[in-house]
PDB file of C-alpha atoms in Angstrom:
ATOM      1  CA  MET C  68       0.247  -0.116   0.151  1.00  0.00           C
ATOM      2  CA  THR C  69       0.956   3.277  -0.738  1.00  0.00           C
ATOM      3  CA  ILE C  70      -0.083   6.971  -0.480  1.00  0.00           C
ATOM      4  CA  ASP C  71      -2.457   8.474  -3.189  1.00  0.00           C
ATOM      5  CA  ILE C  72      -1.624  11.760  -2.627  1.00  0.00           C
ATOM      6  CA  ARG C  73      -3.216  14.014  -5.507  1.00  0.00           C
ATOM      7  CA  SER C  74      -1.964  17.396  -5.415  1.00  0.00           C
ATOM      8  CA  MET C  75      -0.528  20.293  -3.403  1.00  0.00           C
ATOM      9  CA  GLY C  76      -3.697  22.343  -1.636  1.00  0.00           C
ATOM     10  CA  TYR C  77      -2.721  25.101   0.249  1.00  0.00           C
ATOM     11  CA  VAL C  78       0.872  26.455   2.220  1.00  0.00           C
ATOM     12  CA  ARG C  79       0.482  28.224   5.222  1.00  0.00           C
ATOM     13  CA  VAL C  80       3.243  31.397   6.165  1.00  0.00           C
ATOM     14  CA  SER C  81       3.939  32.686   9.674  1.00  0.00           C
ATOM     15  CA  SER C  82       4.347  36.411   9.394  1.00  0.00           C
ATOM     16  CA  THR C  83       5.827  39.193  11.771  1.00  0.00           C
ATOM     17  CA  ASP C  84       4.724  41.839   9.683  1.00  0.00           C
ATOM     18  CA  PRO C  85       1.411  40.630   7.693  1.00  0.00           C
ATOM     19  CA  GLU C  86       0.437  43.803   5.415  1.00  0.00           C
ATOM     20  CA  GLN C  87       3.839  43.356   3.841  1.00  0.00           C
ATOM     21  CA  TRP C  88       1.613  40.336   2.905  1.00  0.00           C
ATOM     22  CA  ARG C  89      -0.997  42.431   1.950  1.00  0.00           C
ATOM     23  CA  THR C  90       0.893  44.926  -0.579  1.00  0.00           C
ATOM     24  CA  PHE C  91       3.015  41.971  -1.493  1.00  0.00           C
ATOM     25  CA  ALA C  92       0.006  38.783  -2.243  1.00  0.00           C
ATOM     26  CA  GLY C  93      -2.254  41.236  -3.683  1.00  0.00           C
ATOM     27  CA  LYS C  94      -0.710  43.630  -5.676  1.00  0.00           C
ATOM     28  CA  VAL C  95       2.853  42.002  -6.377  1.00  0.00           C
ATOM     29  CA  LEU C  96       1.874  38.307  -7.193  1.00  0.00           C
ATOM     30  CA  GLY C  97      -2.048  39.296  -8.285  1.00  0.00           C
ATOM     31  CA  LEU C  98      -3.514  37.056  -5.657  1.00  0.00           C
ATOM     32  CA  ALA C  99      -7.444  37.260  -4.923  1.00  0.00           C
ATOM     33  CA  GLU C 100      -8.611  38.445  -1.171  1.00  0.00           C
ATOM     34  CA  GLY C 101     -10.733  35.662  -0.003  1.00  0.00           C
ATOM     35  CA  ARG C 102     -13.076  35.531   3.599  1.00  0.00           C
ATOM     36  CA  GLY C 103     -12.930  33.310   6.115  1.00  0.00           C
ATOM     37  CA  PRO C 104     -12.642  32.596   9.842  1.00  0.00           C
ATOM     38  CA  HIS C 105      -9.793  34.179  11.407  1.00  0.00           C
ATOM     39  CA  PRO C 106      -9.876  38.293  11.552  1.00  0.00           C
ATOM     40  CA  ASP C 107      -6.320  38.604  12.244  1.00  0.00           C
ATOM     41  CA  HIS C 108      -5.788  36.004   9.269  1.00  0.00           C
ATOM     42  CA  GLN C 109      -5.241  36.828   5.598  1.00  0.00           C
ATOM     43  CA  TYR C 110      -6.990  34.605   3.511  1.00  0.00           C
ATOM     44  CA  TRP C 111      -5.980  34.351  -0.168  1.00  0.00           C
ATOM     45  CA  ARG C 112      -7.575  32.270  -3.647  1.00  0.00           C
ATOM     46  CA  ILE C 113      -6.386  31.338  -7.433  1.00  0.00           C
ATOM     47  CA  ASP C 114      -9.423  29.199  -7.846  1.00  0.00           C
ATOM     48  CA  GLU C 115     -12.628  28.067  -6.213  1.00  0.00           C
ATOM     49  CA  VAL C 116     -10.752  26.868  -3.686  1.00  0.00           C
ATOM     50  CA  SER C 117     -11.936  29.555  -0.450  1.00  0.00           C
ATOM     51  CA  ALA C 118      -7.344  30.115   0.235  1.00  0.00           C
ATOM     52  CA  ARG C 119      -4.271  28.235  -0.760  1.00  0.00           C
ATOM     53  CA  LEU C 120      -2.321  30.801   0.331  1.00  0.00           C
ATOM     54  CA  VAL C 121      -3.552  31.250   4.269  1.00  0.00           C
ATOM     55  CA  VAL C 122      -0.966  34.550   6.430  1.00  0.00           C
ATOM     56  CA  VAL C 123      -0.502  34.905   9.814  1.00  0.00           C
ATOM     57  CA  PRO C 124       0.117  36.620  12.447  1.00  0.00           C
ATOM     58  CA  GLY C 125       3.704  35.260  14.086  1.00  0.00           C
ATOM     59  CA  GLU C 126       6.756  35.077  15.410  1.00  0.00           C
ATOM     60  CA  VAL C 127       9.254  34.679  13.133  1.00  0.00           C
ATOM     61  CA  ASP C 128       8.396  34.343   9.358  1.00  0.00           C
ATOM     62  CA  GLN C 129       8.604  30.990   7.708  1.00  0.00           C
ATOM     63  CA  LEU C 130       6.580  28.230   5.873  1.00  0.00           C
ATOM     64  CA  ASP C 131       4.605  27.182   8.391  1.00  0.00           C
ATOM     65  CA  CYS C 132       3.067  23.908   6.590  1.00  0.00           C
ATOM     66  CA  VAL C 133       2.236  22.650   2.878  1.00  0.00           C
ATOM     67  CA  GLY C 134      -1.663  20.911   3.149  1.00  0.00           C
ATOM     68  CA  TRP C 135      -1.173  18.081   0.882  1.00  0.00           C
ATOM     69  CA  GLU C 136      -5.810  16.768  -0.748  1.00  0.00           C
ATOM     70  CA  VAL C 137      -6.285  13.487  -1.169  1.00  0.00           C
ATOM     71  CA  ALA C 138      -9.942  12.344  -2.221  1.00  0.00           C
ATOM     72  CA  ASP C 139     -11.476  10.919   0.814  1.00  0.00           C
ATOM     73  CA  HIS C 140     -12.248   9.793   4.129  1.00  0.00           C
ATOM     74  CA  ARG C 141     -10.893   6.571   2.598  1.00  0.00           C
ATOM     75  CA  ALA C 142      -7.870   7.574   1.170  1.00  0.00           C
ATOM     76  CA  LEU C 143      -6.715   9.414   4.249  1.00  0.00           C
ATOM     77  CA  GLN C 144      -7.386   6.370   6.628  1.00  0.00           C
ATOM     78  CA  GLU C 145      -4.849   4.790   4.919  1.00  0.00           C
ATOM     79  CA  VAL C 146      -2.676   7.992   5.557  1.00  0.00           C
ATOM     80  CA  ARG C 147      -2.775   7.074   8.770  1.00  0.00           C
ATOM     81  CA  GLU C 148      -2.952   3.147   8.431  1.00  0.00           C
ATOM     82  CA  HIS C 149       0.577   3.638   6.121  1.00  0.00           C
ATOM     83  CA  LEU C 150       2.302   6.048   8.624  1.00  0.00           C
ATOM     84  CA  GLN C 151       1.128   4.384  12.177  1.00  0.00           C
ATOM     85  CA  LYS C 152       3.230   1.342   9.487  1.00  0.00           C
ATOM     86  CA  ALA C 153       5.990   3.484   8.300  1.00  0.00           C
ATOM     87  CA  GLY C 154       6.506   4.310  12.757  1.00  0.00           C
ATOM     88  CA  VAL C 155       5.855   7.859  11.454  1.00  0.00           C
ATOM     89  CA  ALA C 156       3.953   9.732  14.307  1.00  0.00           C
ATOM     90  CA  PHE C 157       0.904  12.563  13.458  1.00  0.00           C
ATOM     91  CA  THR C 158      -1.534  13.439  15.487  1.00  0.00           C
ATOM     92  CA  GLU C 159      -5.480  14.887  14.378  1.00  0.00           C
ATOM     93  CA  ALA C 160      -6.824  18.160  13.575  1.00  0.00           C
ATOM     94  CA  THR C 161      -8.792  19.401  16.143  1.00  0.00           C
ATOM     95  CA  LYS C 162     -11.930  20.953  15.680  1.00  0.00           C
ATOM     96  CA  GLU C 163     -10.975  25.040  15.252  1.00  0.00           C
ATOM     97  CA  GLU C 164      -8.290  23.834  13.755  1.00  0.00           C
ATOM     98  CA  LEU C 165     -10.156  21.729  10.671  1.00  0.00           C
ATOM     99  CA  ASP C 166     -12.829  25.339  10.813  1.00  0.00           C
ATOM    100  CA  GLU C 167     -10.275  27.445  10.391  1.00  0.00           C
ATOM    101  CA  ARG C 168      -8.516  25.131   7.098  1.00  0.00           C
ATOM    102  CA  ARG C 169     -12.186  24.197   5.421  1.00  0.00           C
ATOM    103  CA  VAL C 170     -12.085  20.472   5.051  1.00  0.00           C
ATOM    104  CA  GLN C 171     -13.116  18.490   6.427  1.00  0.00           C
ATOM    105  CA  GLU C 172     -11.285  16.039   8.315  1.00  0.00           C
ATOM    106  CA  MET C 173      -6.691  16.379   8.530  1.00  0.00           C
ATOM    107  CA  ILE C 174      -3.892  15.259   9.783  1.00  0.00           C
ATOM    108  CA  ARG C 175      -0.299  16.725  10.718  1.00  0.00           C
ATOM    109  CA  PHE C 176       2.667  15.260  10.796  1.00  0.00           C
ATOM    110  CA  SER C 177       7.209  16.417  10.278  1.00  0.00           C
ATOM    111  CA  ASP C 178       9.077  14.626   7.656  1.00  0.00           C
ATOM    112  CA  PRO C 179      12.615  13.828   8.753  1.00  0.00           C
ATOM    113  CA  PHE C 180      13.774  17.272   8.527  1.00  0.00           C
ATOM    114  CA  ASP C 181      11.555  19.139  10.226  1.00  0.00           C
ATOM    115  CA  ASN C 182       9.075  20.140   7.858  1.00  0.00           C
ATOM    116  CA  VAL C 183       5.492  20.153   8.651  1.00  0.00           C
ATOM    117  CA  PHE C 184       2.823  18.307   6.530  1.00  0.00           C
ATOM    118  CA  GLU C 185      -0.917  18.762   6.639  1.00  0.00           C
ATOM    119  CA  ILE C 186      -2.735  16.123   4.750  1.00  0.00           C
ATOM    120  CA  PHE C 187      -6.552  16.279   4.669  1.00  0.00           C
ATOM    121  CA  HIS C 188      -9.563  16.041   1.931  1.00  0.00           C
ATOM    122  CA  GLY C 189     -12.798  17.831   2.106  1.00  0.00           C
ATOM    123  CA  ILE C 190     -11.546  21.334   1.034  1.00  0.00           C
ATOM    124  CA  THR C 191     -14.366  24.011   0.959  1.00  0.00           C
ATOM    125  CA  TYR C 192     -14.707  26.366  -2.560  1.00  0.00           C
ATOM    126  CA  GLU C 193     -16.796  29.286  -3.354  1.00  0.00           C
ATOM    127  CA  SER C 194     -19.765  29.988  -5.541  1.00  0.00           C
ATOM    128  CA  ARG C 195     -18.650  33.783  -5.807  1.00  0.00           C
ATOM    129  CA  PRO C 196     -15.947  33.417  -8.995  1.00  0.00           C
ATOM    130  CA  ILE C 197     -12.951  34.336  -8.826  1.00  0.00           C
ATOM    131  CA  VAL C 198     -11.857  37.959 -10.012  1.00  0.00           C
ATOM    132  CA  THR C 199      -7.987  38.124  -9.112  1.00  0.00           C
ATOM    133  CA  PRO C 200      -7.233  42.336  -9.850  1.00  0.00           C
ATOM    134  CA  TYR C 201      -4.936  41.848 -12.760  1.00  0.00           C
ATOM    135  CA  ALA C 202      -7.909  38.854 -14.023  1.00  0.00           C
ATOM    136  CA  ALA C 203      -4.403  36.622 -14.495  1.00  0.00           C
ATOM    137  CA  ARG C 204      -5.472  33.245 -15.172  1.00  0.00           C
ATOM    138  CA  PHE C 205      -4.289  30.812 -12.287  1.00  0.00           C
ATOM    139  CA  VAL C 206      -3.261  27.040 -13.211  1.00  0.00           C
ATOM    140  CA  THR C 207      -4.719  24.836 -10.652  1.00  0.00           C
ATOM    141  CA  GLY C 208      -7.310  21.835 -11.106  1.00  0.00           C
ATOM    142  CA  ASP C 209      -5.635  18.714 -11.762  1.00  0.00           C
ATOM    143  CA  GLN C 210      -2.065  19.702 -10.024  1.00  0.00           C
ATOM    144  CA  GLY C 211      -3.213  21.739  -6.986  1.00  0.00           C
ATOM    145  CA  MET C 212      -1.975  25.053  -5.919  1.00  0.00           C
ATOM    146  CA  GLY C 213       1.825  25.186  -8.121  1.00  0.00           C
ATOM    147  CA  HIS C 214       5.006  23.367  -6.426  1.00  0.00           C
ATOM    148  CA  VAL C 215       7.581  23.713  -3.176  1.00  0.00           C
ATOM    149  CA  VAL C 216      10.912  23.735  -2.875  1.00  0.00           C
ATOM    150  CA  LEU C 217      12.295  22.716   1.073  1.00  0.00           C
ATOM    151  CA  PRO C 218      15.505  22.358   2.634  1.00  0.00           C
ATOM    152  CA  VAL C 219      17.033  19.171   4.104  1.00  0.00           C
ATOM    153  CA  THR C 220      19.631  17.487   5.327  1.00  0.00           C
ATOM    154  CA  ASP C 221      20.295  15.051   3.466  1.00  0.00           C
ATOM    155  CA  ASP C 222      19.080  14.720  -0.332  1.00  0.00           C
ATOM    156  CA  VAL C 223      19.659  10.040   0.330  1.00  0.00           C
ATOM    157  CA  GLU C 224      17.005  10.232   3.501  1.00  0.00           C
ATOM    158  CA  ALA C 225      14.695  12.635   1.955  1.00  0.00           C
ATOM    159  CA  LEU C 226      13.692  10.935  -1.621  1.00  0.00           C
ATOM    160  CA  ARG C 227      13.142   8.055   0.637  1.00  0.00           C
ATOM    161  CA  PHE C 228      10.822   9.363   2.838  1.00  0.00           C
ATOM    162  CA  TYR C 229       8.511  10.977   0.134  1.00  0.00           C
ATOM    163  CA  ASP C 230       9.536   8.203  -1.985  1.00  0.00           C
ATOM    164  CA  ASP C 231       8.329   5.525  -0.503  1.00  0.00           C
ATOM    165  CA  VAL C 232       6.608   7.065   2.696  1.00  0.00           C
ATOM    166  CA  LEU C 233       4.577   9.733   0.231  1.00  0.00           C
ATOM    167  CA  GLY C 234       4.203   8.002  -2.602  1.00  0.00           C
ATOM    168  CA  PHE C 235       5.946  10.565  -4.664  1.00  0.00           C
ATOM    169  CA  ARG C 236       7.046   9.584  -8.066  1.00  0.00           C
ATOM    170  CA  LEU C 237      11.007  10.549  -9.158  1.00  0.00           C
ATOM    171  CA  ARG C 238      10.341  13.088 -12.362  1.00  0.00           C
ATOM    172  CA  ASP C 239      13.721  14.589 -12.131  1.00  0.00           C
ATOM    173  CA  SER C 240      17.316  15.279 -11.340  1.00  0.00           C
ATOM    174  CA  MET C 241      19.359  17.589 -10.584  1.00  0.00           C
ATOM    175  CA  SER C 242      23.199  17.316  -9.161  1.00  0.00           C
ATOM    176  CA  MET C 243      25.760  20.497  -7.214  1.00  0.00           C
ATOM    177  CA  PRO C 244      29.282  20.202  -6.076  1.00  0.00           C
ATOM    178  CA  GLY C 245      28.682  19.061  -2.230  1.00  0.00           C
ATOM    179  CA  GLU C 246      31.231  21.996  -1.740  1.00  0.00           C
ATOM    180  CA  PHE C 247      28.152  24.162  -2.607  1.00  0.00           C
ATOM    181  CA  VAL C 248      26.683  22.991   0.903  1.00  0.00           C
ATOM    182  CA  GLY C 249      29.339  22.388   3.219  1.00  0.00           C
ATOM    183  CA  LYS C 250      30.039  18.821   2.551  1.00  0.00           C
ATOM    184  CA  GLU C 251      33.265  17.896   1.305  1.00  0.00           C
ATOM    185  CA  PRO C 252      35.334  18.725  -2.196  1.00  0.00           C
ATOM    186  CA  GLY C 253      34.379  15.941  -5.009  1.00  0.00           C
ATOM    187  CA  SER C 254      31.413  15.045  -3.376  1.00  0.00           C
ATOM    188  CA  LYS C 255      28.050  15.050  -4.679  1.00  0.00           C
ATOM    189  CA  VAL C 256      24.089  16.678  -3.436  1.00  0.00           C
ATOM    190  CA  TRP C 257      21.121  16.468  -5.661  1.00  0.00           C
ATOM    191  CA  LEU C 258      18.311  18.056  -6.370  1.00  0.00           C
ATOM    192  CA  ARG C 259      15.351  15.870  -6.663  1.00  0.00           C
ATOM    193  CA  PHE C 260      11.905  16.854  -8.559  1.00  0.00           C
ATOM    194  CA  LEU C 261       8.704  15.106  -7.538  1.00  0.00           C
ATOM    195  CA  GLY C 262       5.696  14.001  -8.912  1.00  0.00           C
ATOM    196  CA  VAL C 263       2.144  13.298  -7.521  1.00  0.00           C
ATOM    197  CA  ASN C 264       0.074  15.100 -10.618  1.00  0.00           C
ATOM    198  CA  PRO C 265       0.367  16.076 -14.343  1.00  0.00           C
ATOM    199  CA  ARG C 266       2.214  18.406 -13.040  1.00  0.00           C
ATOM    200  CA  HIS C 267       6.089  18.051 -13.761  1.00  0.00           C
ATOM    201  CA  HIS C 268       7.094  18.355 -10.103  1.00  0.00           C
ATOM    202  CA  SER C 269       4.472  19.417  -6.581  1.00  0.00           C
ATOM    203  CA  LEU C 270       7.511  18.510  -4.653  1.00  0.00           C
ATOM    204  CA  ALA C 271      11.269  19.444  -4.502  1.00  0.00           C
ATOM    205  CA  PHE C 272      14.293  19.501  -2.311  1.00  0.00           C
ATOM    206  CA  LEU C 273      17.043  20.923  -2.385  1.00  0.00           C
ATOM    207  CA  PRO C 274      19.783  19.603   0.605  1.00  0.00           C
ATOM    208  CA  MET C 275      20.989  22.947   2.746  1.00  0.00           C
ATOM    209  CA  PRO C 276      19.607  24.121   5.242  1.00  0.00           C
ATOM    210  CA  ASN C 277      16.752  28.119   5.005  1.00  0.00           C
ATOM    211  CA  ALA C 278      15.707  30.621   7.779  1.00  0.00           C
ATOM    212  CA  SER C 279      12.792  30.434   6.362  1.00  0.00           C
ATOM    213  CA  LYS C 280      11.913  26.581   6.443  1.00  0.00           C
ATOM    214  CA  CYS C 281      11.079  26.602   2.812  1.00  0.00           C
ATOM    215  CA  VAL C 282      13.055  27.489  -1.229  1.00  0.00           C
ATOM    216  CA  HIS C 283      10.188  28.262  -2.487  1.00  0.00           C
ATOM    217  CA  ILE C 284       6.567  27.565  -3.823  1.00  0.00           C
ATOM    218  CA  MET C 285       5.105  28.148  -7.598  1.00  0.00           C
ATOM    219  CA  LEU C 286       2.570  29.822  -8.805  1.00  0.00           C
ATOM    220  CA  GLU C 287       1.617  29.515 -12.670  1.00  0.00           C
ATOM    221  CA  VAL C 288      -0.493  31.144 -14.364  1.00  0.00           C
ATOM    222  CA  ASP C 289      -1.935  30.513 -17.907  1.00  0.00           C
ATOM    223  CA  GLU C 290      -0.542  33.265 -20.228  1.00  0.00           C
ATOM    224  CA  LEU C 291       2.965  35.027 -20.234  1.00  0.00           C
ATOM    225  CA  ASP C 292       1.669  38.112 -20.678  1.00  0.00           C
ATOM    226  CA  ASP C 293       0.852  37.360 -17.103  1.00  0.00           C
ATOM    227  CA  VAL C 294       3.811  36.389 -16.066  1.00  0.00           C
ATOM    228  CA  GLY C 295       5.041  40.242 -18.085  1.00  0.00           C
ATOM    229  CA  ARG C 296       2.698  42.479 -16.366  1.00  0.00           C
ATOM    230  CA  ALA C 297       3.779  40.707 -12.004  1.00  0.00           C
ATOM    231  CA  LEU C 298       7.134  41.699 -13.764  1.00  0.00           C
ATOM    232  CA  GLU C 299       6.878  45.107 -13.969  1.00  0.00           C
ATOM    233  CA  ARG C 300       4.528  45.211 -10.775  1.00  0.00           C
ATOM    234  CA  VAL C 301       6.991  43.984  -8.779  1.00  0.00           C
ATOM    235  CA  ARG C 302       9.157  46.632 -10.398  1.00  0.00           C
ATOM    236  CA  LYS C 303       7.389  49.613  -9.591  1.00  0.00           C
ATOM    237  CA  HIS C 304       6.610  48.086  -6.130  1.00  0.00           C
ATOM    238  CA  LYS C 305      10.191  47.734  -5.788  1.00  0.00           C
ATOM    239  CA  ALA C 306       9.912  43.789  -4.944  1.00  0.00           C
ATOM    240  CA  PRO C 307      13.809  42.106  -4.799  1.00  0.00           C
ATOM    241  CA  LEU C 308      13.446  40.104  -7.929  1.00  0.00           C
ATOM    242  CA  SER C 309      15.209  37.198  -6.884  1.00  0.00           C
ATOM    243  CA  ALA C 310      15.666  35.415 -10.226  1.00  0.00           C
ATOM    244  CA  THR C 311      15.397  37.548 -13.810  1.00  0.00           C
ATOM    245  CA  LEU C 312      12.712  35.480 -16.187  1.00  0.00           C
ATOM    246  CA  GLY C 313      14.171  31.445 -18.248  1.00  0.00           C
ATOM    247  CA  ARG C 314      12.841  29.211 -18.927  1.00  0.00           C
ATOM    248  CA  HIS C 315      13.703  26.062 -17.148  1.00  0.00           C
ATOM    249  CA  MET C 316      15.160  22.970 -18.080  1.00  0.00           C
ATOM    250  CA  ASN C 317      13.363  19.996 -16.871  1.00  0.00           C
ATOM    251  CA  ASP C 318       9.983  21.371 -15.937  1.00  0.00           C
ATOM    252  CA  GLU C 319       9.779  23.713 -19.335  1.00  0.00           C
ATOM    253  CA  MET C 320       7.967  26.596 -16.878  1.00  0.00           C
ATOM    254  CA  VAL C 321       8.978  30.005 -18.711  1.00  0.00           C
ATOM    255  CA  SER C 322       9.166  31.794 -14.834  1.00  0.00           C
ATOM    256  CA  PHE C 323      11.199  34.847 -12.990  1.00  0.00           C
ATOM    257  CA  TYR C 324      12.160  34.382  -9.134  1.00  0.00           C
ATOM    258  CA  VAL C 325      10.262  37.398  -6.131  1.00  0.00           C
ATOM    259  CA  LYS C 326      11.634  37.387  -2.861  1.00  0.00           C
ATOM    260  CA  SER C 327       8.680  37.276  -0.213  1.00  0.00           C
ATOM    261  CA  PRO C 328       8.106  38.795   2.737  1.00  0.00           C
ATOM    262  CA  ALA C 329       9.069  35.257   3.987  1.00  0.00           C
ATOM    263  CA  GLY C 330      12.477  35.268   3.143  1.00  0.00           C
ATOM    264  CA  PHE C 331      12.005  32.267   0.948  1.00  0.00           C
ATOM    265  CA  ASP C 332      11.350  33.101  -2.913  1.00  0.00           C
ATOM    266  CA  VAL C 333       7.806  33.024  -5.032  1.00  0.00           C
ATOM    267  CA  GLU C 334       8.325  31.562  -9.069  1.00  0.00           C
ATOM    268  CA  PHE C 335       5.432  32.886 -11.081  1.00  0.00           C
ATOM    269  CA  GLY C 336       5.108  31.371 -14.348  1.00  0.00           C
ATOM    270  CA  THR C 337       3.752  29.571 -17.081  1.00  0.00           C
ATOM    271  CA  ASP C 338       3.452  26.589 -19.690  1.00  0.00           C
ATOM    272  CA  GLY C 339       4.685  24.389 -17.337  1.00  0.00           C
ATOM    273  CA  LEU C 340       5.001  20.760 -18.742  1.00  0.00           C
ATOM    274  CA  ARG C 341       2.375  18.058 -17.967  1.00  0.00           C
ATOM    275  CA  VAL C 342       3.080  14.315 -17.526  1.00  0.00           C
ATOM    276  CA  GLU C 343       2.522  11.254 -18.112  1.00  0.00           C
ATOM    277  CA  ASP C 344       3.566   8.601 -14.708  1.00  0.00           C
ATOM    278  CA  ARG C 345       3.004   5.496 -17.997  1.00  0.00           C
ATOM    279  CA  THR C 346       5.628   7.120 -20.142  1.00  0.00           C
ATOM    280  CA  TRP C 347       8.171   9.029 -18.480  1.00  0.00           C
ATOM    281  CA  VAL C 348      10.635   8.084 -17.058  1.00  0.00           C
ATOM    282  CA  ALA C 349      13.234  10.089 -14.746  1.00  0.00           C
ATOM    283  CA  ARG C 350      16.856  11.699 -15.731  1.00  0.00           C
ATOM    284  CA  GLU C 351      19.397  13.943 -14.901  1.00  0.00           C
ATOM    285  CA  SER C 352      19.350  17.677 -16.209  1.00  0.00           C
ATOM    286  CA  THR C 353      22.649  19.175 -16.920  1.00  0.00           C
ATOM    287  CA  ALA C 354      21.617  23.008 -15.906  1.00  0.00           C
ATOM    288  CA  VAL C 355      18.922  24.931 -14.076  1.00  0.00           C
ATOM    289  CA  SER C 356      17.725  26.388 -17.372  1.00  0.00           C
ATOM    290  CA  TYR C 357      17.210  26.780 -20.581  1.00  0.00           C
ATOM    291  CA  TRP C 358      17.592  30.263 -21.212  1.00  0.00           C
ATOM    292  CA  GLY C 359      18.306  32.895 -17.795  1.00  0.00           C
ATOM    293  CA  HIS C 360      16.794  32.647 -14.974  1.00  0.00           C
ATOM    294  CA  ASP C 361      20.277  34.852 -13.078  1.00  0.00           C
ATOM    295  CA  PHE C 362      20.352  34.286 -10.289  1.00  0.00           C
ATOM    296  CA  GLY C 363      21.755  37.734  -8.894  1.00  0.00           C
ATOM    297  CA  GLY C 364      18.504  39.782  -9.992  1.00  0.00           C
ATOM    298  CA  GLY C 365      19.889  40.709 -12.663  1.00  0.00           C
ATOM    299  CA  GLN C 366      22.806  43.100 -11.015  1.00  0.00           C
TER     300      GLN C 366
END
């Protein structure tokens, strides 16, 4: 038996200055502000789901958790049984947590690197149509919210955990010199890209510690012009550009990166690759991008 995660459902972020997120999420990224049960929390929509990004006031700026969606009660029960057999401790959500996330059931656990995962089913969706501030349409559906890249300390153990325990499927790899992350010269560490649905990858990991508990999250829109307009808003609002426009090798995304108020990056892109597990072959890419993506921010 393996876990049948369908997609990345939501992310929750803690912030020492939530008003920065109101500008960043609404005016830079162009997300639609939603409504929710907690008056001090920000609920951001990109599709019919009630909230994909939730920002909560906190004492640190970081990614609090990533929510992963399964089909129904039976699927979540299989997750519980699978985690128990794998020796992974989890907790059941309280009624208050379920109400705040607007899901029917949810469990929470940490991976071996203290990244917090929530697995849920039965999230609410809205009757009001989504109208984003700049009319961009986000690519979600069977591909979920987007993807997340998490920091780990051991790339071998990370691949084992995400693949064997959580059922993610390896889609692509990229090696980098070990000395980049403090390993001995001549050694090699791996960036791995894993998927659960037609999106090329929903989860990736980088073997490098990160104070914000996230390397980046990715949001995809369906038109290149909306990527260009977002890039102009980055300049207008003086948000820190982390990487210039470029096209990645592995998922073919045309995107740029901008630093969020939490310290991790948000990749904003279009034209991402859809894959079929039946025919997909995992390979090793030899570069981050075909062109662009200057991570000096073009300086």
